Coordinates of C-alpha atoms in Angstrom, one line a residue:
M2 CA -37.2 -15.5 -0.8
D3 CA -38.5 -12.1 0.6
N4 CA -38.8 -8.8 -1.3
H5 CA -36.4 -6.4 0.1
K6 CA -35.9 -2.7 -0.1
P7 CA -32.8 -2.2 -2.3
L8 CA -30.4 -0.2 0.6
L9 CA -28.7 1.3 -1.4
P10 CA -30.6 2.1 -5.0
T11 CA -28.8 3.1 -7.8
S12 CA -30.7 5.7 -9.4
S13 CA -31.5 8.0 -5.7
H14 CA -30.6 11.4 -6.8
A15 CA -32.3 13.8 -4.0
A16 CA -30.6 15.1 -1.7
P17 CA -30.2 12.7 0.9
N18 CA -31.9 13.7 4.5
P19 CA -29.6 13.8 7.0
C20 CA -31.4 11.5 10.1
T21 CA -30.7 12.7 13.6
R22 CA -27.7 11.6 15.9
K23 CA -27.1 11.4 19.6
D24 CA -24.3 14.0 20.5
L25 CA -21.9 11.9 21.4
L26 CA 5.9 7.7 -5.8
L27 CA 4.6 7.9 -9.7
V28 CA 6.6 5.2 -8.3
V29 CA 10.2 4.5 -9.6
C30 CA 9.7 1.0 -6.7
G31 CA 10.7 3.7 -4.1
F32 CA 11.7 1.6 -2.3
L33 CA 15.0 1.7 -1.3
L34 CA 13.8 -0.9 1.3
L35 CA 17.1 -0.5 2.2
S36 CA 17.5 -4.0 2.8
S37 CA 16.7 -2.3 0.5
L38 CA -20.4 5.7 -10.4
V39 CA -21.6 2.9 -10.4
A40 CA -23.0 1.1 -7.6
F41 CA -24.1 2.1 -4.2
G42 CA -26.0 4.7 -6.2
G43 CA -26.8 6.6 -3.4
Y44 CA -28.7 6.0 0.1
R45 CA -31.3 7.4 -0.1
A46 CA -31.4 8.1 3.1
S47 CA -35.0 9.2 3.6
N48 CA -36.0 5.8 3.1
V49 CA -33.5 3.8 4.3
P50 CA -32.8 5.2 8.0
H51 CA -30.5 4.1 9.6
A52 CA -29.7 2.8 13.7
H53 CA -27.9 3.9 16.2
V54 CA -25.3 2.4 18.7
S55 CA -24.2 4.0 21.2
S56 CA -20.7 4.4 22.7
P57 CA -20.0 6.3 26.0
S58 CA -20.6 10.2 25.6
S59 CA -18.2 11.9 23.5
N60 CA -18.3 15.4 21.2
H61 CA -17.1 15.6 18.6
E62 CA -17.1 19.6 16.7
Q63 CA -16.8 19.9 13.1
E64 CA -13.3 22.4 12.4
Q65 CA -14.3 25.8 10.9
R66 CA -13.6 25.2 7.0
S67 CA -11.1 28.4 5.7
P68 CA -13.2 30.8 3.5
T69 CA -10.7 30.4 0.9
S70 CA -11.3 28.2 -2.4
V71 CA -8.3 27.3 -5.0
P72 CA -9.3 28.9 -7.8
S73 CA -11.1 26.4 -10.4
Q74 CA -9.1 25.9 -13.4
K75 CA -9.6 23.7 -16.8
W76 CA -7.3 21.0 -15.6
Y77 CA -5.3 18.3 -18.7
P78 CA -4.3 14.3 -17.2
V79 CA -1.0 14.5 -18.8
S80 CA 1.9 12.3 -17.0
R81 CA 3.8 12.4 -14.6
G82 CA 6.0 10.7 -15.9
V83 CA 9.0 11.3 -18.1
S84 CA 10.2 10.1 -21.6
S85 CA 13.4 9.2 -20.6
G86 CA 12.0 5.3 -20.0
V87 CA 11.4 5.6 -16.3
S88 CA 7.3 4.3 -16.1
E89 CA 4.9 6.4 -15.4
K90 CA 3.4 5.7 -12.5
S91 CA 1.0 8.4 -12.7
S92 CA -2.5 8.3 -11.4
S93 CA -3.7 7.8 -14.9
V94 CA -6.4 9.8 -16.6
L95 CA -9.2 10.5 -15.1
L96 CA -12.8 11.7 -16.1
A97 CA -12.0 14.3 -18.8
G98 CA -14.5 15.7 -20.9
E99 CA -14.2 17.2 -24.6
G100 CA -10.8 18.1 -25.3
G101 CA -9.5 16.2 -22.6
A102 CA -10.2 18.4 -20.4
S103 CA -12.5 19.0 -16.9
E104 CA -13.4 21.9 -14.6
A105 CA -11.7 20.7 -11.7
F106 CA -13.3 20.8 -8.7
P107 CA -13.5 23.6 -6.4
W108 CA -11.3 22.5 -3.6
D109 CA -11.0 24.7 -0.3
N110 CA -7.9 24.4 1.8
S111 CA -9.3 23.0 4.5
M112 CA -10.6 19.9 2.4
L113 CA -6.8 19.6 1.1
S114 CA -5.4 20.1 4.1
W115 CA -7.5 17.6 5.7
Q116 CA -6.2 14.8 3.2
R117 CA -2.5 15.0 4.3
T118 CA -2.4 11.8 6.7
S119 CA -1.6 11.6 10.4
F120 CA 0.5 8.6 10.5
H121 CA 1.7 7.3 7.7
F122 CA 5.1 8.5 6.6
Q123 CA 5.7 11.2 3.7
P124 CA 7.5 14.3 3.2
E125 CA 6.9 17.8 4.5
K126 CA 5.9 18.9 1.0
N127 CA 6.7 17.9 -2.5
W128 CA 6.0 14.8 -4.5
M129 CA 8.2 11.2 -2.8
N130 CA 7.6 7.9 -3.7
G131 CA 13.4 2.3 1.2
P132 CA 14.1 1.0 5.0
M133 CA 16.9 -0.8 7.0
Y134 CA 17.6 -1.7 10.2
Y135 CA 21.4 -0.2 11.2
K136 CA 22.3 0.6 14.9
G137 CA 19.8 1.9 16.5
W138 CA 17.8 3.1 13.6
Y139 CA 15.3 2.1 11.1
H140 CA 16.8 3.7 7.8
F141 CA 14.3 4.7 5.2
F142 CA 15.4 6.0 1.2
Y143 CA 13.3 7.2 -0.5
Q144 CA 12.9 8.8 -3.8
Y145 CA 11.9 12.4 -3.7
N146 CA 10.9 15.7 -5.7
P147 CA 12.8 18.2 -3.4
N148 CA 11.3 21.0 -6.4
G149 CA 7.6 19.8 -6.5
A150 CA 4.4 18.3 -6.4
V151 CA 4.9 16.2 -9.3
W152 CA 7.4 13.8 -10.9
G153 CA 10.9 14.8 -11.9
D154 CA 14.2 15.6 -10.6
I155 CA 14.3 12.7 -8.6
V156 CA 16.7 12.6 -5.9
W157 CA 17.0 10.4 -2.3
G158 CA 15.4 11.7 0.4
H159 CA 16.6 10.2 4.3
A160 CA 14.5 10.0 7.5
V161 CA 15.3 7.6 10.7
S162 CA 13.1 6.0 13.3
R163 CA 13.3 3.9 16.1
D164 CA 10.1 2.2 15.6
M165 CA 9.3 2.9 11.7
I166 CA 5.6 4.7 12.9
H167 CA 8.0 8.0 14.1
W168 CA 10.4 10.1 11.5
L169 CA 12.8 12.4 11.6
H170 CA 14.1 13.8 8.4
L171 CA 17.8 14.1 7.8
P172 CA 19.4 15.9 4.3
L173 CA 19.1 14.5 1.5
A174 CA 21.0 11.4 0.8
M175 CA 22.3 11.3 -2.7
V176 CA 21.9 14.2 -5.5
A177 CA 21.7 14.0 -9.4
D178 CA 25.4 14.7 -9.5
Q179 CA 27.1 12.4 -12.1
W180 CA 27.2 12.0 -15.2
Y181 CA 25.5 8.2 -14.4
D182 CA 22.8 9.5 -12.5
M183 CA 21.9 12.6 -13.8
Q184 CA 18.6 11.9 -15.1
G185 CA 17.8 10.9 -11.6
V186 CA 18.9 8.5 -8.7
W187 CA 16.2 6.0 -9.1
T188 CA 15.6 2.8 -6.8
G189 CA 18.0 1.0 -4.6
S190 CA 18.6 -2.3 -2.2
A191 CA 20.6 -2.4 0.8
T192 CA 23.0 -5.2 1.5
I193 CA 24.4 -5.7 5.3
L194 CA 26.9 -7.5 4.8
P195 CA 28.3 -10.6 7.8
N196 CA 30.9 -7.6 9.1
G197 CA 28.2 -5.3 9.4
E198 CA 29.3 -3.6 6.1
I199 CA 26.4 -1.4 4.0
I200 CA 26.3 -2.0 0.1
M201 CA 24.5 0.3 -2.0
L202 CA 23.2 -0.7 -5.3
Y203 CA 20.2 1.7 -7.4
T204 CA 19.3 2.8 -10.0
G205 CA 21.0 5.6 -12.0
S206 CA 19.7 7.3 -15.3
T207 CA 22.7 8.8 -17.4
N208 CA 23.0 12.0 -18.6
E209 CA 21.7 10.0 -22.4
S210 CA 19.2 8.5 -20.0
V211 CA 20.9 4.6 -20.1
Q212 CA 19.4 2.6 -17.3
V213 CA 22.6 1.4 -15.3
Q214 CA 23.7 0.2 -11.6
N215 CA 25.8 2.3 -9.6
L216 CA 27.5 1.3 -6.3
A217 CA 27.6 3.7 -2.7
Y218 CA 28.6 3.3 0.6
P219 CA 28.3 5.4 3.9
A220 CA 31.0 7.6 4.1
D221 CA 31.2 7.2 8.4
P222 CA 29.4 3.8 8.9
S223 CA 30.9 4.8 12.9
D224 CA 27.6 7.2 12.3
P225 CA 24.2 5.4 12.7
L226 CA 22.3 7.6 11.2
L227 CA 24.1 7.2 7.9
V228 CA 24.1 10.7 6.8
D229 CA 26.9 11.3 4.2
W230 CA 27.3 8.7 1.4
I231 CA 29.8 8.0 -1.5
K232 CA 29.3 6.7 -5.3
H233 CA 32.1 4.6 -5.8
P234 CA 34.7 6.7 -8.4
G235 CA 34.6 2.9 -10.5
N236 CA 30.7 3.9 -11.1
P237 CA 28.5 2.1 -12.9
V238 CA 29.1 -1.1 -12.1
L239 CA 26.4 -2.2 -14.4
V240 CA 24.9 -1.4 -17.9
P241 CA 22.6 -3.4 -19.4
P242 CA 23.6 -6.5 -21.3
P243 CA 23.3 -7.3 -25.3
G244 CA 19.9 -7.7 -26.0
I245 CA 18.4 -5.4 -23.5
G246 CA 16.9 -2.4 -24.5
A247 CA 18.9 0.9 -23.0
K248 CA 15.1 2.0 -20.4
D249 CA 15.0 -1.8 -19.4
F250 CA 17.5 -2.3 -16.9
R251 CA 16.5 -1.1 -13.3
D252 CA 15.9 -1.9 -9.8
P253 CA 18.8 -4.0 -8.0
T254 CA 17.7 -6.8 -5.5
T255 CA 18.9 -6.9 -2.2
A256 CA 22.0 -9.6 -2.2
W257 CA 22.0 -12.7 -0.8
L258 CA 24.3 -15.5 -0.5
T259 CA 25.5 -18.5 -2.3
S260 CA 26.6 -21.5 -1.2
Q261 CA 29.7 -21.2 -3.2
G262 CA 30.7 -17.6 -1.3
K263 CA 29.3 -15.2 -3.8
W264 CA 26.8 -12.8 -3.5
R265 CA 23.4 -13.2 -6.1
I266 CA 20.8 -10.2 -6.7
T267 CA 18.4 -9.8 -9.7
I268 CA 17.5 -7.0 -11.8
G269 CA 14.6 -6.4 -13.7
S270 CA 14.1 -6.2 -17.5
K271 CA 11.8 -7.6 -20.3
L272 CA 12.0 -8.5 -24.1
N273 CA 9.5 -7.8 -26.2
K274 CA 6.6 -8.0 -24.1
T275 CA 8.3 -10.9 -21.7
G276 CA 8.8 -9.5 -18.3
I277 CA 12.1 -11.2 -17.2
A278 CA 14.7 -11.1 -14.0
L279 CA 18.3 -11.4 -14.9
V280 CA 21.1 -12.6 -12.2
Y281 CA 24.1 -11.7 -11.3
D282 CA 26.8 -12.9 -9.3
T283 CA 29.9 -10.9 -7.1
E284 CA 32.3 -11.7 -4.8
D285 CA 33.0 -7.3 -4.1
F286 CA 30.3 -5.7 -5.5
K287 CA 32.2 -3.8 -8.3
T288 CA 33.0 -6.6 -10.6
Y289 CA 29.5 -8.9 -11.9
E290 CA 29.2 -12.2 -14.2
L291 CA 25.4 -12.4 -15.5
K292 CA 24.4 -16.2 -14.9
K293 CA 23.2 -17.8 -18.1
G294 CA 19.4 -18.1 -18.0
L295 CA 17.1 -16.2 -16.2
L296 CA 15.6 -16.3 -12.6
R297 CA 11.8 -16.2 -13.7
A298 CA 10.4 -15.4 -17.0
V299 CA 6.5 -14.5 -17.5
P300 CA 5.4 -13.9 -21.0
G301 CA 3.1 -11.1 -21.6
T302 CA 3.5 -9.4 -18.3
G303 CA 6.0 -6.6 -19.4
M304 CA 9.1 -4.9 -18.1
W305 CA 9.4 -6.2 -14.8
E306 CA 10.1 -3.0 -11.9
C307 CA 10.9 -3.2 -8.3
V308 CA 11.7 -7.4 -8.3
D309 CA 12.2 -8.7 -4.9
F310 CA 13.4 -12.4 -3.4
F311 CA 13.2 -13.7 0.0
P312 CA 12.7 -16.7 2.1
V313 CA 9.6 -17.4 3.9
S314 CA 9.6 -20.3 6.8
R315 CA 7.5 -23.0 6.2
K316 CA 7.4 -24.0 10.2
N317 CA 7.7 -20.9 12.5
E318 CA 6.3 -17.2 12.3
K319 CA 9.7 -15.5 12.6
G320 CA 11.0 -13.8 9.5
L321 CA 14.4 -15.1 7.8
N322 CA 17.8 -13.4 6.8
T323 CA 17.5 -13.7 2.8
S324 CA 20.5 -15.5 2.0
I325 CA 18.6 -18.6 3.7
N326 CA 17.6 -21.6 1.9
G327 CA 16.7 -24.9 2.8
A328 CA 13.9 -27.5 2.7
E329 CA 12.5 -25.5 5.5
V330 CA 11.7 -22.8 3.3
K331 CA 9.5 -21.4 0.8
H332 CA 10.4 -18.8 -1.6
V333 CA 8.2 -15.9 -2.2
M334 CA 8.9 -13.4 -6.0
K335 CA 7.2 -10.1 -6.9
V336 CA 7.2 -8.0 -9.5
S337 CA 5.9 -4.4 -9.9
L338 CA 4.6 -4.3 -13.4
D339 CA 5.0 -1.7 -15.4
D340 CA 1.7 -2.2 -17.3
D341 CA -0.6 -1.8 -15.1
R342 CA 1.3 -0.4 -11.8
H343 CA 0.3 -3.4 -9.4
D344 CA 2.5 -5.4 -7.8
Y345 CA 2.4 -9.3 -7.6
Y346 CA 3.7 -12.7 -5.7
T347 CA 4.1 -16.0 -6.0
I348 CA 5.5 -18.6 -3.4
G349 CA 8.0 -21.3 -4.5
T350 CA 10.6 -23.2 -4.6
Y351 CA 14.6 -22.0 -5.5
D352 CA 17.0 -24.3 -7.2
E353 CA 20.2 -22.0 -6.5
S354 CA 22.5 -24.1 -8.7
K355 CA 20.0 -24.2 -11.6
V356 CA 19.9 -20.1 -10.9
L357 CA 15.9 -21.4 -11.5
F358 CA 12.5 -20.0 -9.5
T359 CA 9.1 -22.3 -10.1
P360 CA 6.7 -21.4 -8.8
D361 CA 4.3 -23.9 -7.0
D362 CA 0.9 -22.6 -8.4
V363 CA 2.1 -22.1 -12.3
K364 CA -1.5 -20.5 -12.7
N365 CA -0.5 -18.2 -10.1
D366 CA 2.7 -17.2 -11.5
V367 CA 4.6 -13.6 -10.7
G368 CA 3.0 -11.0 -12.6
V369 CA -1.0 -13.2 -13.6
G370 CA -1.7 -14.1 -10.3
L371 CA -2.5 -13.3 -6.4
R372 CA -1.4 -9.4 -5.8
Y373 CA -0.2 -7.9 -2.1
D374 CA -2.4 -5.4 -2.6
Y375 CA -5.8 -4.9 -4.9
G376 CA -6.0 -1.2 -4.5
L377 CA -3.4 1.7 -5.0
F378 CA -0.2 0.2 -3.7
Y379 CA 2.9 -0.4 -5.4
A380 CA 6.6 -0.3 -6.3
S381 CA 7.1 -2.0 -2.8
K382 CA 9.9 -3.8 -1.3
T383 CA 10.4 -6.0 1.9
F384 CA 14.0 -6.4 4.5
Y385 CA 14.8 -8.4 6.8
D386 CA 14.7 -6.7 10.5
Q387 CA 17.6 -8.2 12.3
N388 CA 16.4 -6.6 15.0
K389 CA 13.3 -8.2 15.8
D390 CA 13.5 -11.4 13.6
R391 CA 10.8 -10.1 10.9
R392 CA 10.3 -9.1 7.7
I393 CA 8.9 -6.0 6.7
L394 CA 7.0 -4.6 4.0
W395 CA 6.4 -1.3 2.6
G396 CA 4.7 0.0 -0.6
W397 CA 3.7 3.3 -2.2
I398 CA 0.2 4.4 -2.6
G399 CA 0.0 7.3 -5.2
E400 CA -2.8 9.5 -5.3
S401 CA -6.0 9.1 -7.5
D402 CA -7.1 13.0 -7.6
S403 CA -5.8 15.2 -9.9
E404 CA -2.4 16.4 -10.4
Y405 CA -3.9 20.1 -11.2
A406 CA -5.4 19.0 -6.6
D407 CA -1.5 18.1 -5.5
V408 CA 0.3 20.8 -7.0
A409 CA -2.8 22.8 -5.1
K410 CA -2.3 21.2 -1.5
G411 CA 1.8 20.7 -2.4
W412 CA 1.9 17.5 -2.1
A413 CA 1.6 14.1 -3.1
S414 CA 2.2 10.7 -2.3
V415 CA 2.5 8.6 0.9
Q416 CA 3.6 5.0 2.1
S417 CA 2.0 2.5 3.6
I418 CA 2.1 1.6 7.3
P419 CA 5.3 -1.3 7.7
R420 CA 3.4 -4.9 7.2
T421 CA 5.3 -7.7 8.4
V422 CA 4.8 -10.5 6.0
K423 CA 5.0 -14.3 6.7
L424 CA 3.9 -17.3 4.8
D425 CA -0.4 -18.3 5.5
K426 CA 0.6 -21.6 7.3
K427 CA -3.2 -22.9 7.0
T428 CA -2.9 -22.2 3.2
G429 CA 0.2 -22.7 2.3
S430 CA -0.3 -20.6 -1.0
N431 CA -1.3 -16.8 0.6
L432 CA 1.5 -14.7 2.4
L433 CA -0.2 -12.8 5.7
Q434 CA 0.5 -9.3 5.5
W435 CA 0.2 -7.4 9.2
P436 CA 0.2 -3.9 10.3
V437 CA 3.5 -3.6 12.6
A438 CA 2.5 -4.0 16.0
E439 CA 4.5 -0.6 16.9
V440 CA 1.1 1.1 15.0
E441 CA -1.0 0.2 18.3
S442 CA 1.8 2.7 20.2
L443 CA -0.9 5.3 18.1
R444 CA -4.0 3.8 19.6
L445 CA -6.6 5.9 22.1
R446 CA -9.6 5.7 23.4
S447 CA -11.6 2.7 22.6
D448 CA -15.6 2.1 21.7
E449 CA -16.6 -1.7 21.6
F450 CA -19.7 -2.9 20.0
K451 CA -20.5 -6.6 20.3
N452 CA -23.1 -8.4 18.5
L453 CA -24.7 -6.2 16.4
K454 CA -27.7 -7.8 14.7
A455 CA -27.4 -5.9 10.9
K456 CA -30.9 -7.0 9.2
P457 CA -30.6 -7.6 5.4
G458 CA -30.6 -4.0 4.0
S459 CA -29.5 -1.9 6.9
V460 CA -27.5 0.6 8.2
V461 CA -26.4 0.7 11.6
S462 CA -24.6 4.2 12.8
A463 CA -21.1 3.3 15.3
D464 CA -21.9 6.1 17.7
I465 CA -17.9 7.5 18.0
E466 CA -15.4 10.1 18.0
T467 CA -14.7 11.4 15.1
A468 CA -13.9 9.0 12.3
T469 CA -11.2 10.1 10.9
Q470 CA -8.3 8.6 12.4
L471 CA -9.5 4.8 13.3
D472 CA -8.1 1.2 13.8
V473 CA -10.9 -1.0 13.2
V474 CA -11.0 -4.8 14.0
A475 CA -14.1 -6.0 13.4
E476 CA -15.9 -9.6 13.3
F477 CA -18.8 -10.9 11.1
E478 CA -20.8 -14.0 11.2
I479 CA -23.8 -14.8 9.0
D480 CA -26.7 -16.5 10.5
T481 CA -26.6 -20.2 10.4
E482 CA -30.6 -20.8 8.9
S483 CA -30.0 -17.9 5.5
L484 CA -26.6 -20.0 5.2
E485 CA -28.7 -23.2 4.9
K486 CA -31.7 -22.1 2.9
T487 CA -30.0 -20.0 0.3
A488 CA -29.8 -21.6 -3.1
Q489 CA -26.8 -22.8 -4.6
S490 CA -25.8 -20.3 -7.0
K491 CA -23.3 -20.1 -10.5
E492 CA -22.8 -16.5 -9.8
E493 CA -19.5 -15.0 -10.8
F494 CA -18.2 -12.1 -8.9
T495 CA -15.5 -9.6 -9.4
C496 CA -14.7 -6.6 -7.0
S497 CA -13.4 -4.5 -9.7
T498 CA -16.7 -5.4 -12.0
S499 CA -19.1 -5.3 -10.2
G500 CA -22.3 -2.9 -8.8
G501 CA -19.7 -2.1 -5.9
A502 CA -21.7 -2.8 -2.2
A503 CA -25.2 -2.3 -4.5
Q504 CA -25.1 -5.4 -6.2
R505 CA -27.2 -7.3 -3.8
G506 CA -27.2 -11.1 -2.7
A507 CA -28.3 -13.3 -0.5
L508 CA -25.5 -13.1 1.1
G509 CA -23.3 -9.9 0.8
P510 CA -22.2 -7.3 0.6
F511 CA -21.4 -6.7 4.4
G512 CA -19.1 -4.5 6.0
L513 CA -18.7 -1.1 7.4
L514 CA -18.9 2.3 6.0
V515 CA -16.2 4.3 6.3
L516 CA -15.1 8.7 5.9
A517 CA -19.1 8.7 5.7
D518 CA -21.2 11.8 6.6
E519 CA -24.5 11.9 8.1
G520 CA -26.2 12.2 5.9
L521 CA -24.4 9.3 3.3
S522 CA -23.6 11.9 0.3
E523 CA -20.1 10.4 0.7
Y524 CA -19.0 6.5 2.0
T525 CA -16.5 4.3 1.3
P526 CA -17.9 0.7 2.3
V527 CA -15.1 -2.2 2.5
Y528 CA -17.0 -4.7 2.9
F529 CA -17.6 -9.1 2.4
Y530 CA -19.5 -10.6 -0.7
V531 CA -20.2 -14.0 -0.2
I532 CA -22.0 -16.8 -3.0
K533 CA -22.8 -20.1 -2.2
G534 CA -21.4 -22.2 -4.7
S535 CA -22.8 -24.7 -6.8
N536 CA -21.6 -27.1 -4.3
G537 CA -22.5 -25.7 -1.6
N538 CA -19.0 -24.7 -0.6
L539 CA -18.6 -20.4 0.2
K540 CA -16.9 -18.2 -1.9
T541 CA -16.0 -15.1 -0.2
S542 CA -14.9 -11.7 -2.4
F543 CA -13.1 -9.2 -0.1
C544 CA -13.4 -5.5 -2.0
S545 CA -13.3 -1.1 -1.3
D546 CA -16.0 0.5 -3.1
Q547 CA -14.8 4.2 -4.1
S548 CA -17.8 5.0 -6.0
R549 CA -19.4 7.2 -3.5
S550 CA -16.5 8.1 -1.2
S551 CA -16.9 11.4 -2.6
Q552 CA -18.8 14.4 -4.3
A553 CA -15.4 15.7 -6.3
N554 CA -15.5 15.0 -10.1
D555 CA -11.7 15.4 -10.3
V556 CA -10.4 12.0 -8.5
R557 CA -10.9 8.9 -9.7
K558 CA -13.2 6.2 -8.0
Q559 CA -12.6 3.1 -8.2
I560 CA -13.7 -0.5 -7.0
F561 CA -11.1 -3.2 -5.7
G562 CA -10.8 -6.5 -4.0
S563 CA -10.3 -9.7 -5.1
V564 CA -11.3 -13.5 -3.9
V565 CA -9.9 -14.2 -0.1
P566 CA -9.7 -17.3 1.7
V567 CA -11.9 -18.2 4.4
L568 CA -11.7 -21.8 6.0
K569 CA -13.8 -23.9 8.0
G570 CA -14.6 -22.2 11.6
E571 CA -13.5 -18.9 10.5
K572 CA -15.7 -15.8 11.0
F573 CA -15.1 -13.1 8.8
S574 CA -12.8 -11.1 10.2
L575 CA -11.1 -7.6 9.1
R576 CA -8.9 -5.1 9.8
I577 CA -9.2 -1.0 8.7
L578 CA -6.6 1.7 9.1
V579 CA -8.0 4.9 8.1
D580 CA -6.2 8.1 8.0
H581 CA -7.7 10.8 6.6
S582 CA -7.5 10.2 3.0
V583 CA -5.4 6.8 3.4
V584 CA -7.7 4.0 4.0
E585 CA -5.7 0.0 4.4
S586 CA -7.6 -3.2 5.1
F587 CA -6.8 -6.3 6.2
A588 CA -9.4 -9.5 5.8
Q589 CA -8.8 -12.7 7.8
G590 CA -5.6 -12.2 9.0
G591 CA -3.9 -10.5 6.0
R592 CA -5.0 -12.7 3.0
T593 CA -6.1 -10.1 0.9
C594 CA -5.5 -6.3 1.4
V595 CA -7.1 -3.8 -0.1
T596 CA -5.5 0.0 -0.3
S597 CA -7.6 2.8 -1.3
R598 CA -7.1 6.9 -1.4
V599 CA -10.4 8.5 -0.7
Y600 CA -11.2 12.3 -1.3
P601 CA -14.8 13.1 0.5
T602 CA -15.6 16.8 1.0
K603 CA -18.2 16.4 3.4
A604 CA -16.8 13.5 4.9
I605 CA -13.9 14.8 7.4
Y606 CA -12.5 16.7 10.2
G607 CA -16.0 16.2 12.9
A608 CA -18.3 15.1 10.0
A609 CA -16.6 12.1 9.1
R610 CA -18.9 8.5 10.7
L611 CA -18.5 5.1 11.2
F612 CA -21.5 2.8 10.0
L613 CA -22.1 -1.0 10.3
F614 CA -24.2 -2.5 6.7
N615 CA -25.6 -5.3 5.4
N616 CA -26.7 -5.1 2.1
A617 CA -27.9 -8.7 1.4
T618 CA -30.9 -9.7 0.6
E619 CA -31.7 -12.7 3.0
A620 CA -28.8 -12.9 5.7
T621 CA -28.9 -11.3 9.0
V622 CA -25.1 -10.5 9.9
T623 CA -23.7 -10.4 13.2
A624 CA -20.5 -8.6 13.9
S625 CA -18.2 -7.3 16.8
L626 CA -16.3 -4.7 16.5
K627 CA -13.3 -2.9 18.6
V628 CA -12.8 0.8 17.1
W629 CA -9.6 2.9 18.7
Q630 CA -8.9 6.6 18.1
M631 CA -5.4 7.3 16.6
N632 CA -3.0 9.6 17.8
S633 CA -0.7 11.0 15.3
A634 CA 2.7 9.9 14.5
F635 CA 5.5 12.8 14.2
I636 CA 7.6 13.3 11.7
R637 CA 10.0 16.6 11.9
P638 CA 13.4 17.4 11.5
F639 CA 16.2 16.2 12.9
P640 CA 17.3 17.6 15.9
F641 CA 21.1 18.5 15.1
H642 CA 21.3 20.7 18.0
P643 CA 22.5 19.0 21.3
D644 CA 20.3 20.5 23.5
Q645 CA 17.4 19.0 21.3
K646 CA 15.7 15.5 22.7
I647 CA 14.5 13.2 20.2

């Protein structure tokens, strides 16, 4: 084996030497989805010059930063949650100094302004944490604090869209004004009945902090905007049953119709440390029958939040109405775990008569196996889009900076780009998630690079315009000779416990560096790591490494990712959506997804770059990629004035 100089030395503390270059929501299941450093230790740029790949000439100008800086101060990693029982869902304790305090990074207004996304949904200000299609509009109801950029005072915000990309803010849909939701209007789901009637069930926290389920419905069903809502005078319609804690009963699902003509819902809870899904039947959504047994229970998983339960087709690509069942259908059960703030799913079989869901693979049971996303993605919810026969998934993307920075910038958290969800017909054991086609309407000019050769230990610059808002599609191939010569290995690799993109193997890592500056003092690698196992088969991991993403000291820098199935004849493929501080990554058509929050201090505005890298020790990688600059979506107040156009 050749003795290659490491591409990413782990002990480099010298300032990078810039190379010349051609001019060229803490969530409460926020989805009312109305239907519902380690690693990369530092490039020593002076030792590892990077090549340039030119695209059609373009210009990028560094925007002038505001001389105004946010005053530095001591900050304490405090909880964004409340003591009333709602899960914390904060960005967890960051790197704190003695006594729990740390000096906040001196963010200036220009840095903080750059972090706000341009095509992901977020409120105009403050803290947020679901959608339905009705009379030509997609509706999104979300948990929102109108009074600050931290958790508290939770009400329902409301926005509408024709395409789930451009959004119009409407007045608040529901506020905490009754004894049964005085401590917060929490997660809910909507059910559209066959006659078009809308039923909304939501969790309220009472004046005594008891979690109860409430009913609401539109004041005017003929209004396509559904501006006004009425709370049922008989609320609450469900209270915690015997044996269930007052603070362990939340997040009703969209209802599905049984063969007996009744509507069925499930609600998350726990018994000691066993996560459970309770099941209720109803005919009128006002009175309920608690069914014997549990839809599913998994010991050791703790409180289940935001339970979701829906069918996927085994035969075709279309989404299915939530009530569909039968031999050509598999069911997906998903839970959000309060204990670790991740969303887990499993695929299996639903027995209506036994009120029982059984996973196909118990080793990958809900709460212990597969996840929707291996990064920052929580409290997700799907809904059936009857307009286009597809199932749509949205997730909440929290922050991993300090609460102090959130208060300084005046907002916190965003929603993911809506994703279509369907069964992976090739593996039969995975879901495929992919950004909705509508996001492609934001694509502007593109640059295409074909058959780029990246030798072991190399970095190649993709000379494009500024890399702050991108849609990137890429494919990679490892040269056959390297695959054949590489010895079999018993190496065990896990993204989160590895050395990140600095950990070198014979066949990886290789991928892209996003939100990188010219001198590579900041960069976020999204990459594949391949191992040739003892049986000669390849095992592939897909990772995102934030360990060198920012020079700020008050952000959490993790390494995310997991194994991704790469089948015979498939190339290594990925898609990355870069939208300022949000990076959503999809491998192998969406079998494995990773979402990251990135807070660079230098790789912002016109200084953001994109690189191809290969840090393998033996393999040469051939890459082809197409990169689109992305336009901004409009997200603004609804123009109620009759003369205004929408």
